[in-house]
């Protein structure tokens, strides 16, 4: 069997495993829906009012997308590795031709599909429920590589957390500990003006910051395909995706 065949087979197995967990499927899509309904439709934004949610609805699209790009890969990949370790599956995988890189790629592709669907749902809700105006230009197509690369970054990080944590509960705790600060301190829901000046350089350390800046330029500022802001942030996310994917593949245990 070729490498493509091995990845396809593992992708199919991981996809079917996801679909069998109906609770996981439900909450994967319910969480972003309820988030948009609460903060987008009920709380709503108060332009020029100051404080949180003082910007137009479209400004917060990167934040809503970041919730699924960040939380879902961290918890899903980390938990999958924890389950494999508890079931001694890595010892069995070590006897097959499937490499750690191929296993990681298959898991990443499953998450790309799942989160891609969730992202489409979020965009539709933002337009239909909150009235957010998303510029329809060729540049909006760059949302696809932003989501794909962002998912890859946090799949890699999830793999590292899953390899370090000693149980599924440990993975969930570690994922939340990492994800919550990143979600609110990466130019998503909290604008840079609301943070102290000394915190500015720290924001630049977050991979999610570059995802947020690029997505906001596309969905709020109407940037084009060749906009320097978009391309710069996309390049940073792409470089981080390579680094985290390699780190995540390397962190996968050979045996349990």
XYZ file of N, CA and C in Angstrom:
768
model
N 0.842 -1.192 0.000
C 0.000 0.000 0.000
C 0.881 1.248 0.000
N 0.513 2.232 -0.810
C 1.268 3.470 -0.897
C 0.996 4.363 0.310
N 1.804 5.415 0.426
C 1.611 6.364 1.525
C 0.233 7.018 1.434
N -0.180 7.347 0.198
C -1.508 7.942 0.011
C -2.596 6.984 0.474
N -2.434 5.722 0.143
C -3.418 4.725 0.567
C -3.468 4.579 2.071
N -2.304 4.601 2.723
C -2.275 4.472 4.184
C -2.940 5.672 4.854
N -2.644 6.862 4.340
C -3.257 8.066 4.913
C -4.766 8.047 4.684
N -5.184 7.626 3.494
C -6.620 7.560 3.192
C -7.328 6.571 4.104
N -6.705 5.433 4.345
C -7.311 4.429 5.215
C -7.424 4.945 6.648
N -6.365 5.589 7.126
C -6.402 6.133 8.486
C -7.395 7.282 8.578
N -7.477 8.090 7.534
C -8.458 9.177 7.492
C -9.869 8.605 7.607
N -10.167 7.563 6.833
C -11.489 6.947 6.890
C -11.806 6.397 8.268
N -10.822 5.758 8.883
C -11.034 5.205 10.220
C -11.278 6.315 11.243
N -10.492 7.395 11.158
C -10.645 8.505 12.103
C -11.973 9.231 11.883
N -12.369 9.381 10.631
C -13.632 10.056 10.311
C -14.817 9.248 10.848
N -14.804 7.953 10.621
C -15.883 7.099 11.117
C -15.913 7.082 12.642
N -14.737 7.125 13.248
C -14.664 7.168 14.712
C -15.304 8.442 15.236
N -15.067 9.555 14.549
C -15.673 10.833 14.942
C -17.188 10.769 14.809
N -17.694 10.237 13.710
C -19.136 10.186 13.485
C -19.836 9.284 14.486
N -19.136 8.249 14.960
C -19.753 7.340 15.932
C -19.944 7.995 17.296
N -19.153 9.018 17.572
C -19.292 9.725 18.858
C -20.291 10.867 18.657
N -21.556 10.540 18.788
C -22.597 11.506 18.463
C -22.560 12.737 19.360
N -22.193 12.538 20.613
C -22.093 13.683 21.519
C -21.004 14.633 21.056
N -19.866 14.085 20.630
C -18.768 14.923 20.139
C -19.189 15.667 18.879
N -19.888 14.992 17.982
C -20.361 15.631 16.750
C -21.297 16.786 17.094
N -22.235 16.528 18.018
C -23.214 17.547 18.380
C -22.541 18.791 18.946
N -21.669 18.606 19.922
C -21.077 19.765 20.580
C -20.017 20.449 19.722
N -19.422 19.734 18.778
C -18.472 20.369 17.866
C -19.149 21.472 17.077
N -20.403 21.251 16.700
C -21.136 22.244 15.921
C -22.053 23.111 16.797
N -22.492 22.579 17.947
C -23.378 23.341 18.818
C -22.633 24.465 19.513
N -21.389 24.224 19.910
C -20.627 25.228 20.654
C -20.484 26.541 19.871
N -20.014 26.522 18.607
C -19.928 27.797 17.890
C -21.283 28.435 17.625
N -22.320 27.597 17.438
C -23.664 28.136 17.208
C -24.135 28.921 18.431
N -24.018 28.322 19.611
C -24.479 28.991 20.823
C -23.637 30.222 21.119
N -22.350 30.182 20.757
C -21.476 31.335 20.965
C -21.938 32.518 20.124
N -22.238 32.255 18.862
C -22.707 33.327 17.976
C -24.058 33.850 18.446
N -24.954 32.952 18.841
C -26.282 33.372 19.271
C -26.228 34.228 20.533
N -25.350 33.850 21.477
C -25.266 34.602 22.736
C -24.609 35.957 22.531
N -23.401 35.936 21.957
C -22.643 37.185 21.866
C -22.991 38.006 20.624
N -23.397 37.320 19.560
C -23.709 38.058 18.340
C -25.133 38.549 18.283
N -26.089 37.703 18.735
C -27.502 38.061 18.614
C -28.086 38.640 19.896
N -27.704 38.086 21.068
C -28.286 38.546 22.319
C -27.524 39.725 22.918
N -26.216 39.533 23.138
C -25.420 40.637 23.683
C -25.287 41.748 22.659
N -25.013 41.361 21.423
C -24.842 42.280 20.295
C -23.675 43.230 20.526
N -23.318 43.942 19.480
C -22.215 44.897 19.578
C -22.770 46.293 19.808
N -21.936 47.133 20.386
C -22.326 48.512 20.651
C -21.282 49.446 20.051
N -21.307 49.660 18.727
C -20.306 50.513 18.092
C -20.218 51.880 18.761
N -18.994 52.323 18.984
C -18.663 53.609 19.606
C -19.060 53.655 21.085
N -19.533 52.523 21.631
C -19.957 52.533 23.026
C -18.823 52.290 23.996
N -17.658 51.836 23.508
C -16.526 51.563 24.373
C -16.613 50.199 25.012
N -15.465 49.696 25.464
C -15.415 48.405 26.127
C -15.475 47.247 25.158
N -15.804 46.055 25.706
C -15.899 44.862 24.883
C -17.084 44.970 23.920
N -16.950 44.341 22.772
C -17.997 44.310 21.746
C -18.427 45.720 21.343
N -17.436 46.596 21.231
C -17.704 47.967 20.821
C -17.465 48.174 19.332
N -17.114 47.093 18.629
C -16.856 47.179 17.202
C -18.030 46.568 16.439
N -18.116 46.839 15.136
C -19.172 46.218 14.323
C -19.063 44.692 14.353
N -20.187 44.035 14.047
C -20.253 42.584 14.133
C -19.141 41.887 13.350
N -18.859 42.362 12.158
C -17.873 41.690 11.298
C -16.479 41.702 11.905
N -16.207 42.647 12.797
C -14.889 42.721 13.420
C -14.578 41.458 14.215
N -15.623 40.805 14.742
C -15.432 39.669 15.636
C -15.494 38.314 14.934
N -15.628 38.317 13.619
C -15.632 37.048 12.879
C -14.371 36.231 13.157
N -13.162 36.836 13.162
C -11.960 36.037 13.496
C -12.048 35.381 14.868
N -12.694 36.045 15.829
C -12.829 35.473 17.161
C -13.714 34.241 17.161
N -14.841 34.325 16.454
C -15.739 33.172 16.392
C -15.084 32.009 15.651
N -14.397 32.308 14.556
C -13.695 31.245 13.828
C -12.571 30.663 14.678
N -11.923 31.529 15.451
C -10.807 31.063 16.281
C -11.255 30.049 17.319
N -12.511 30.136 17.771
C -12.960 29.184 18.782
C -12.902 27.743 18.276
N -13.281 27.534 17.024
C -13.251 26.160 16.492
C -11.867 25.794 15.972
N -11.152 26.758 15.416
C -9.800 26.493 14.921
C -8.858 26.174 16.074
N -9.125 26.725 17.225
C -8.262 26.550 18.399
C -8.700 25.376 19.273
N -9.928 25.399 19.750
C -10.378 24.420 20.737
C -10.516 23.013 20.155
N -11.131 22.902 18.994
C -11.437 21.576 18.454
C -10.192 20.740 18.175
N -9.176 21.250 17.464
C -7.978 20.417 17.237
C -7.243 20.070 18.519
N -7.133 21.028 19.435
C -6.413 20.754 20.680
C -7.041 19.583 21.424
N -8.361 19.643 21.580
C -9.024 18.600 22.363
C -9.141 17.292 21.597
N -9.451 17.348 20.289
C -9.677 16.127 19.532
C -8.382 15.336 19.334
N -7.336 15.990 18.877
C -6.081 15.277 18.630
C -5.458 14.836 19.949
N -5.468 15.724 20.942
C -4.909 15.350 22.231
C -5.635 14.166 22.841
N -6.978 14.187 22.779
C -7.756 13.080 23.332
C -7.548 11.798 22.539
N -7.394 11.925 21.226
C -7.172 10.737 20.393
C -5.858 10.054 20.759
N -4.830 10.842 20.982
C -3.546 10.263 21.389
C -3.666 9.623 22.769
N -4.383 10.303 23.674
C -4.566 9.734 25.015
C -5.313 8.405 24.940
N -6.337 8.314 24.091
C -7.078 7.055 23.939
C -6.193 5.962 23.358
N -5.365 6.336 22.382
C -4.447 5.359 21.787
C -3.460 4.835 22.825
N -2.990 5.730 23.680
C -2.037 5.295 24.701
C -2.705 4.384 25.721
N -3.924 4.731 26.123
C -4.617 3.909 27.117
C -5.003 2.542 26.554
N -5.237 2.479 25.240
C -5.604 1.209 24.621
C -4.437 0.470 24.002
N -3.209 0.941 24.273
C -1.999 0.306 23.737
C -2.024 0.202 22.207
N -2.656 1.197 21.570
C -2.784 1.138 20.112
C -1.485 1.501 19.393
N -0.663 2.313 20.034
C 0.576 2.699 19.359
C 1.522 1.514 19.214
N 1.467 0.576 20.138
C 2.275 -0.636 19.981
C 1.826 -1.419 18.751
N 0.505 -1.440 18.513
C -0.010 -2.137 17.343
C 0.336 -1.378 16.062
N 0.215 -0.042 16.112
C 0.545 0.750 14.934
C 2.020 0.635 14.562
N 2.856 0.421 15.588
C 4.297 0.300 15.324
C 4.621 -0.924 14.481
N 3.716 -1.890 14.434
C 3.941 -3.102 13.639
C 3.408 -2.961 12.209
N 2.823 -1.800 11.891
C 2.270 -1.561 10.563
C 3.166 -0.586 9.799
N 2.966 -0.454 8.479
C 3.772 0.493 7.696
C 3.414 1.953 7.954
N 2.302 2.198 8.669
C 1.852 3.572 8.896
C 2.844 4.318 9.786
N 3.383 5.412 9.270
C 4.352 6.194 10.040
C 3.639 7.211 10.920
N 4.388 7.779 11.854
C 3.810 8.793 12.724
C 3.379 10.022 11.929
N 4.168 10.384 10.918
C 3.816 11.533 10.079
C 2.523 11.279 9.320
N 2.353 10.074 8.808
C 1.130 9.734 8.079
C -0.077 9.725 9.009
N 0.105 9.196 10.216
C -0.987 9.195 11.192
C -1.382 10.628 11.535
N -0.378 11.475 11.734
C -0.635 12.870 12.062
C -1.339 13.575 10.914
N -0.928 13.294 9.689
C -1.549 13.923 8.528
C -3.016 13.525 8.411
N -3.319 12.245 8.627
C -4.700 11.779 8.545
C -5.572 12.460 9.600
N -5.059 12.552 10.831
C -5.817 13.212 11.894
C -6.037 14.688 11.580
N -5.021 15.323 11.011
C -5.139 16.740 10.652
C -6.185 16.943 9.569
N -6.210 16.068 8.571
C -7.180 16.191 7.487
C -8.610 16.027 7.998
N -8.814 15.107 8.923
C -10.149 14.949 9.507
C -10.576 16.237 10.199
N -9.668 16.822 10.956
C -9.986 18.070 11.647
C -10.221 19.218 10.681
N -9.494 19.232 9.585
C -9.706 20.268 8.574
C -11.127 20.191 8.030
N -11.597 18.980 7.742
C -12.955 18.813 7.220
C -13.982 19.232 8.270
N -13.831 18.735 9.495
C -14.783 19.038 10.563
C -14.839 20.533 10.833
N -13.678 21.153 10.982
C -13.627 22.567 11.334
C -14.000 23.437 10.140
N -13.704 22.966 8.936
C -14.140 23.690 7.750
C -15.652 23.801 7.700
N -16.355 22.708 8.006
C -17.820 22.730 8.049
C -18.324 23.653 9.159
N -17.670 23.584 10.323
C -18.066 24.456 11.437
C -17.829 25.926 11.089
N -16.748 26.209 10.377
C -16.446 27.591 9.978
C -17.501 28.119 9.009
N -17.930 27.282 8.069
C -18.997 27.684 7.144
C -20.282 27.990 7.904
N -20.584 27.170 8.910
C -21.768 27.394 9.729
C -21.677 28.720 10.466
N -20.513 29.022 11.002
C -20.321 30.281 11.721
C -20.507 31.474 10.793
N -19.908 31.426 9.616
C -20.035 32.535 8.665
C -21.491 32.745 8.266
N -22.210 31.641 8.035
C -23.624 31.755 7.658
C -24.433 32.384 8.787
N -24.174 31.964 10.021
C -24.899 32.526 11.162
C -24.569 34.002 11.369
N -23.322 34.353 11.177
C -22.935 35.754 11.339
C -23.683 36.648 10.367
N -23.881 36.170 9.156
C -24.590 36.961 8.152
C -26.096 36.957 8.409
N -26.656 35.774 8.678
C -28.108 35.643 8.785
C -28.652 36.132 10.129
N -27.921 35.860 11.213
C -28.434 36.163 12.550
C -28.000 37.537 13.043
N -26.735 37.885 12.819
C -26.224 39.146 13.364
C -26.203 40.278 12.339
N -26.356 39.934 11.059
C -26.336 40.966 10.033
C -24.945 41.458 9.679
N -23.929 40.700 10.036
C -22.556 41.095 9.708
C -22.380 41.158 8.193
N -21.668 42.162 7.740
C -21.428 42.337 6.316
C -20.020 41.872 5.977
N -19.941 40.782 5.228
C -18.656 40.219 4.831
C -18.381 40.610 3.382
N -17.270 41.291 3.116
C -16.958 41.696 1.743
C -16.796 40.472 0.838
N -17.548 40.454 -0.247
C -17.448 39.345 -1.196
C -16.506 39.750 -2.326
N -15.262 39.343 -2.169
C -14.230 39.636 -3.160
C -13.375 38.387 -3.338
N -12.554 38.344 -4.388
C -11.683 37.171 -4.566
C -10.816 36.878 -3.355
N -10.474 37.909 -2.594
C -9.623 37.718 -1.429
C -10.240 36.844 -0.366
N -11.580 36.761 -0.335
C -12.241 35.963 0.695
C -11.884 34.490 0.564
N -11.433 34.080 -0.622
C -11.028 32.684 -0.822
C -9.811 32.312 0.021
N -9.049 33.318 0.448
C -7.879 33.034 1.278
C -8.271 32.584 2.686
N -9.565 32.670 2.999
C -10.010 32.106 4.270
C -9.727 30.608 4.332
N -9.768 29.954 3.171
C -9.549 28.500 3.134
C -8.160 28.136 3.631
N -7.082 28.714 3.048
C -5.761 28.358 3.580
C -5.543 28.823 5.013
N -6.164 29.937 5.414
C -6.024 30.373 6.807
C -6.595 29.325 7.755
N -7.783 28.805 7.439
C -8.403 27.798 8.297
C -7.593 26.509 8.274
N -7.184 26.066 7.086
C -6.425 24.815 6.963
C -5.124 24.899 7.749
N -4.398 25.990 7.568
C -3.110 26.132 8.250
C -3.293 26.345 9.754
N -4.333 27.103 10.137
C -4.595 27.297 11.563
C -4.927 25.987 12.252
N -5.736 25.161 11.597
C -6.059 23.847 12.142
C -4.799 22.998 12.288
N -3.918 23.067 11.299
C -2.670 22.297 11.338
C -1.805 22.702 12.526
N -1.741 24.016 12.779
C -0.957 24.499 13.920
C -1.443 23.866 15.219
N -2.751 23.893 15.441
C -3.266 23.453 16.732
C -3.470 21.950 16.802
N -3.496 21.275 15.651
C -3.414 19.806 15.677
C -2.042 19.381 16.184
N -1.010 20.063 15.709
C 0.341 19.761 16.171
C 0.501 20.016 17.650
N -0.029 21.152 18.114
C 0.052 21.465 19.536
C -0.762 20.470 20.358
N -1.921 20.063 19.829
C -2.735 19.064 20.510
C -2.021 17.734 20.639
N -1.258 17.378 19.611
C -0.484 16.141 19.654
C 0.573 16.198 20.750
N 1.218 17.338 20.877
C 2.229 17.495 21.927
C 1.591 17.377 23.304
N 0.443 18.044 23.488
C -0.239 17.978 24.780
C -0.705 16.558 25.081
N -1.205 15.860 24.049
C -1.663 14.493 24.247
C -0.537 13.549 24.609
N 0.650 13.831 24.114
C 1.798 12.978 24.410
C 2.358 13.248 25.803
N 2.160 14.462 26.293
C 2.682 14.822 27.615
C 1.712 14.439 28.722
N 0.415 14.693 28.496
C -0.591 14.433 29.524
C -0.705 12.935 29.801
N -1.101 12.600 31.017
C -1.138 11.191 31.408
C -2.514 10.559 31.274
N -3.518 11.331 30.816
C -4.863 10.789 30.667
C -5.690 11.720 29.794
N -6.901 11.265 29.413
C -7.795 12.119 28.634
C -8.229 13.335 29.446
N -8.461 13.144 30.730
C -8.813 14.272 31.589
C -7.678 15.288 31.632
N -6.454 14.768 31.683
C -5.297 15.659 31.678
C -5.190 16.441 30.389
N -5.512 15.801 29.276
C -5.479 16.481 27.977
C -6.491 17.618 27.939
N -7.705 17.339 28.405
C -8.751 18.364 28.397
C -8.360 19.544 29.273
N -7.817 19.258 30.453
C -7.388 20.329 31.359
C -6.266 21.153 30.733
N -5.288 20.476 30.131
C -4.170 21.181 29.507
C -4.648 21.996 28.313
N -5.562 21.427 27.522
C -6.080 22.125 26.350
C -6.794 23.410 26.748
N -7.646 23.330 27.767
C -8.371 24.520 28.213
C -7.429 25.566 28.798
N -6.414 25.092 29.506
C -5.445 26.020 30.099
C -4.698 26.799 29.027
N -4.393 26.131 27.920
C -3.687 26.787 26.821
C -4.642 27.622 25.978
N -5.832 27.082 25.697
C -6.732 27.700 24.725
C -7.404 28.973 25.239
N -7.847 28.976 26.481
C -8.597 30.136 26.975
C -7.795 31.437 26.935
N -6.547 31.462 27.440
C -5.784 32.712 27.317
C -5.530 33.101 25.863
N -5.222 32.112 25.026
C -4.969 32.423 23.615
C -6.196 33.020 22.948
N -7.380 32.499 23.274
C -8.599 32.947 22.615
C -8.868 34.428 22.849
N -8.614 34.893 24.065
C -8.965 36.271 24.392
C -7.780 37.238 24.311
N -6.569 36.712 24.167
C -5.398 37.597 24.141
C -4.652 37.504 22.812
N -5.391 37.266 21.741
C -4.772 37.133 20.415
C -5.486 37.989 19.380
N -5.928 39.190 19.816
C -6.631 40.128 18.922
C -7.865 39.488 18.300
N -8.620 38.765 19.112
C -9.851 38.139 18.648
C -11.050 38.963 19.119
N -11.461 38.767 20.377
C -12.582 39.517 20.934
C -12.131 40.781 21.654
N -10.929 40.769 22.165
C -10.397 41.924 22.894
C -9.513 42.728 21.955
N -9.864 43.971 21.716
C -9.088 44.823 20.809
C -7.770 45.223 21.464
N -6.731 45.490 20.667
C -5.426 45.872 21.232
C -5.493 47.097 22.124
N -6.437 48.005 21.847
C -6.535 49.244 22.630
C -6.938 48.981 24.080
N -7.588 47.838 24.320
C -8.043 47.530 25.677
C -6.962 46.875 26.527
N -5.844 46.515 25.912
C -4.757 45.867 26.628
C -3.679 46.886 26.982
N -2.946 46.679 28.063
C -1.861 47.614 28.410
C -0.762 47.599 27.359
N -0.050 48.707 27.257
C 0.983 48.850 26.226
C 2.057 47.777 26.345
N 2.408 47.405 27.575
C 3.494 46.442 27.767
C 3.116 45.048 27.286
N 1.798 44.818 27.103
C 1.364 43.489 26.708
C 1.426 43.274 25.194
N 1.628 44.353 24.449
C 1.643 44.262 22.997
C 2.605 43.229 22.432
N 3.871 43.236 22.838
C 4.812 42.228 22.322
C 4.425 40.798 22.676
N 3.756 40.597 23.800
C 3.355 39.252 24.196
C 2.283 38.706 23.263
N 1.390 39.582 22.813
C 0.342 39.175 21.867
C 0.958 38.589 20.602
N 2.093 39.132 20.191
C 2.749 38.664 18.971
C 3.331 37.259 19.104
N 3.403 36.751 20.329
C 3.915 35.395 20.534
C 2.858 34.330 20.281
N 1.606 34.735 20.198
C 0.514 33.781 20.010
C 0.322 33.454 18.535
N 0.317 32.171 18.162
C 0.048 31.808 16.760
C -1.324 32.276 16.306
N -2.269 32.332 17.253
C -3.631 32.717 16.904
C -3.722 34.183 16.494
N -2.784 35.002 16.954
C -2.793 36.425 16.606
C -2.686 36.619 15.101
N -1.818 35.867 14.460
C -1.603 36.028 13.017
C -2.796 35.490 12.226
N -3.434 34.463 12.742
C -4.676 33.982 12.138
C -5.742 35.071 12.221
N -5.886 35.687 13.387
C -6.910 36.710 13.594
C -6.672 37.930 12.714
N -5.433 38.363 12.643
C -5.133 39.554 11.840
C -5.418 39.315 10.359
N -5.020 38.149 9.866
C -5.246 37.858 8.457
C -6.716 37.701 8.130
N -7.441 36.978 8.966
C -8.873 36.763 8.735
C -9.636 38.073 8.846
N -9.267 38.920 9.794
C -9.950 40.208 9.956
C -9.713 41.095 8.729
N -8.525 41.050 8.189
C -8.252 41.842 6.994
C -9.144 41.404 5.831
N -9.454 40.123 5.773
C -10.286 39.596 4.684
C -11.772 39.835 4.922
N -12.237 39.558 6.136
C -13.674 39.575 6.397
C -14.199 40.915 6.910
N -13.314 41.785 7.365
C -13.758 43.066 7.924
C -13.247 44.255 7.105
N -11.991 44.145 6.679
C -11.398 45.262 5.948
C -11.504 45.105 4.438
N -11.932 43.921 3.979
C -12.106 43.712 2.548
C -10.804 43.671 1.771
N -9.751 43.156 2.383
C -8.442 43.107 1.723
C -8.480 42.172 0.517
N -7.606 42.451 -0.452
C -7.542 41.650 -1.667
C -6.532 40.521 -1.563
N -6.401 39.787 -2.666
C -5.514 38.632 -2.703
C -4.050 39.003 -2.500
N -3.682 40.218 -2.887
C -2.273 40.618 -2.808
C -2.004 41.606 -1.676
N -2.936 41.756 -0.775
C -2.761 42.694 0.332
C -1.577 42.259 1.202
N -0.633 43.148 1.504
C 0.558 42.782 2.285
C 0.220 42.247 3.680
N -0.786 42.824 4.320
C -1.161 42.364 5.655
C -1.614 40.912 5.621
N -2.441 40.594 4.624
C -2.948 39.225 4.502
C -1.815 38.256 4.205
N -0.987 38.593 3.229
C 0.072 37.681 2.810
C 1.110 37.490 3.902
N 1.428 38.552 4.635
C 2.404 38.439 5.715
C 1.899 37.503 6.810
N 0.670 37.718 7.226
C 0.113 36.875 8.283
C -0.108 35.448 7.805
N -0.485 35.278 6.542
C -0.645 33.932 6.001
C 0.694 33.213 5.962
N 1.749 33.947 5.617
C 3.085 33.356 5.604
C 3.535 32.922 6.988
N 3.229 33.734 8.002
C 3.596 33.381 9.376
C 2.830 32.140 9.828
N 1.527 32.105 9.543
C 0.722 30.943 9.928
C 1.214 29.692 9.210
N 1.606 29.825 7.938
C 2.113 28.678 7.180
C 3.411 28.149 7.791
N 4.306 29.060 8.155
C 5.563 28.641 8.770
C 5.314 27.958 10.114
N 4.399 28.517 10.899
C 4.070 27.913 12.189
C 3.410 26.551 12.007
N 2.607 26.412 10.942
C 1.951 25.128 10.680
C 2.985 24.037 10.425
N 4.028 24.355 9.677
C 5.082 23.378 9.404
C 5.793 22.988 10.701
N 6.131 23.998 11.501
C 6.854 23.742 12.754
C 6.019 22.886 13.703
N 4.764 23.255 13.890
C 3.923 22.528 14.841
C 3.550 21.144 14.321
N 3.385 20.993 13.006
C 3.075 19.676 12.458
C 4.247 18.722 12.690
N 5.460 19.193 12.423
C 6.647 18.364 12.642
C 6.791 18.021 14.118
N 6.590 19.027 14.979
C 6.687 18.777 16.425
C 5.621 17.782 16.880
N 4.411 17.922 16.342
C 3.333 17.029 16.724
C 3.576 15.602 16.262
N 4.085 15.449 15.034
C 4.387 14.112 14.534
C 5.514 13.461 15.330
N 6.506 14.254 15.677
C 7.646 13.727 16.446
C 7.217 13.324 17.849
N 6.233 14.047 18.413
C 5.811 13.793 19.793
C 4.970 12.537 19.921
N 4.420 12.037 18.825
C 3.560 10.842 18.899
C 4.386 9.668 19.394
N 3.943 8.971 20.415
C 4.728 7.845 20.948
C 4.867 6.716 19.914
N 6.024 6.100 19.873
C 6.206 4.917 19.029
C 5.534 3.692 19.662
N 5.631 3.629 20.977
C 4.948 2.578 21.765
C 4.324 3.253 22.961
N 3.574 2.491 23.748
C 2.860 3.061 24.890
C 3.691 2.972 26.158
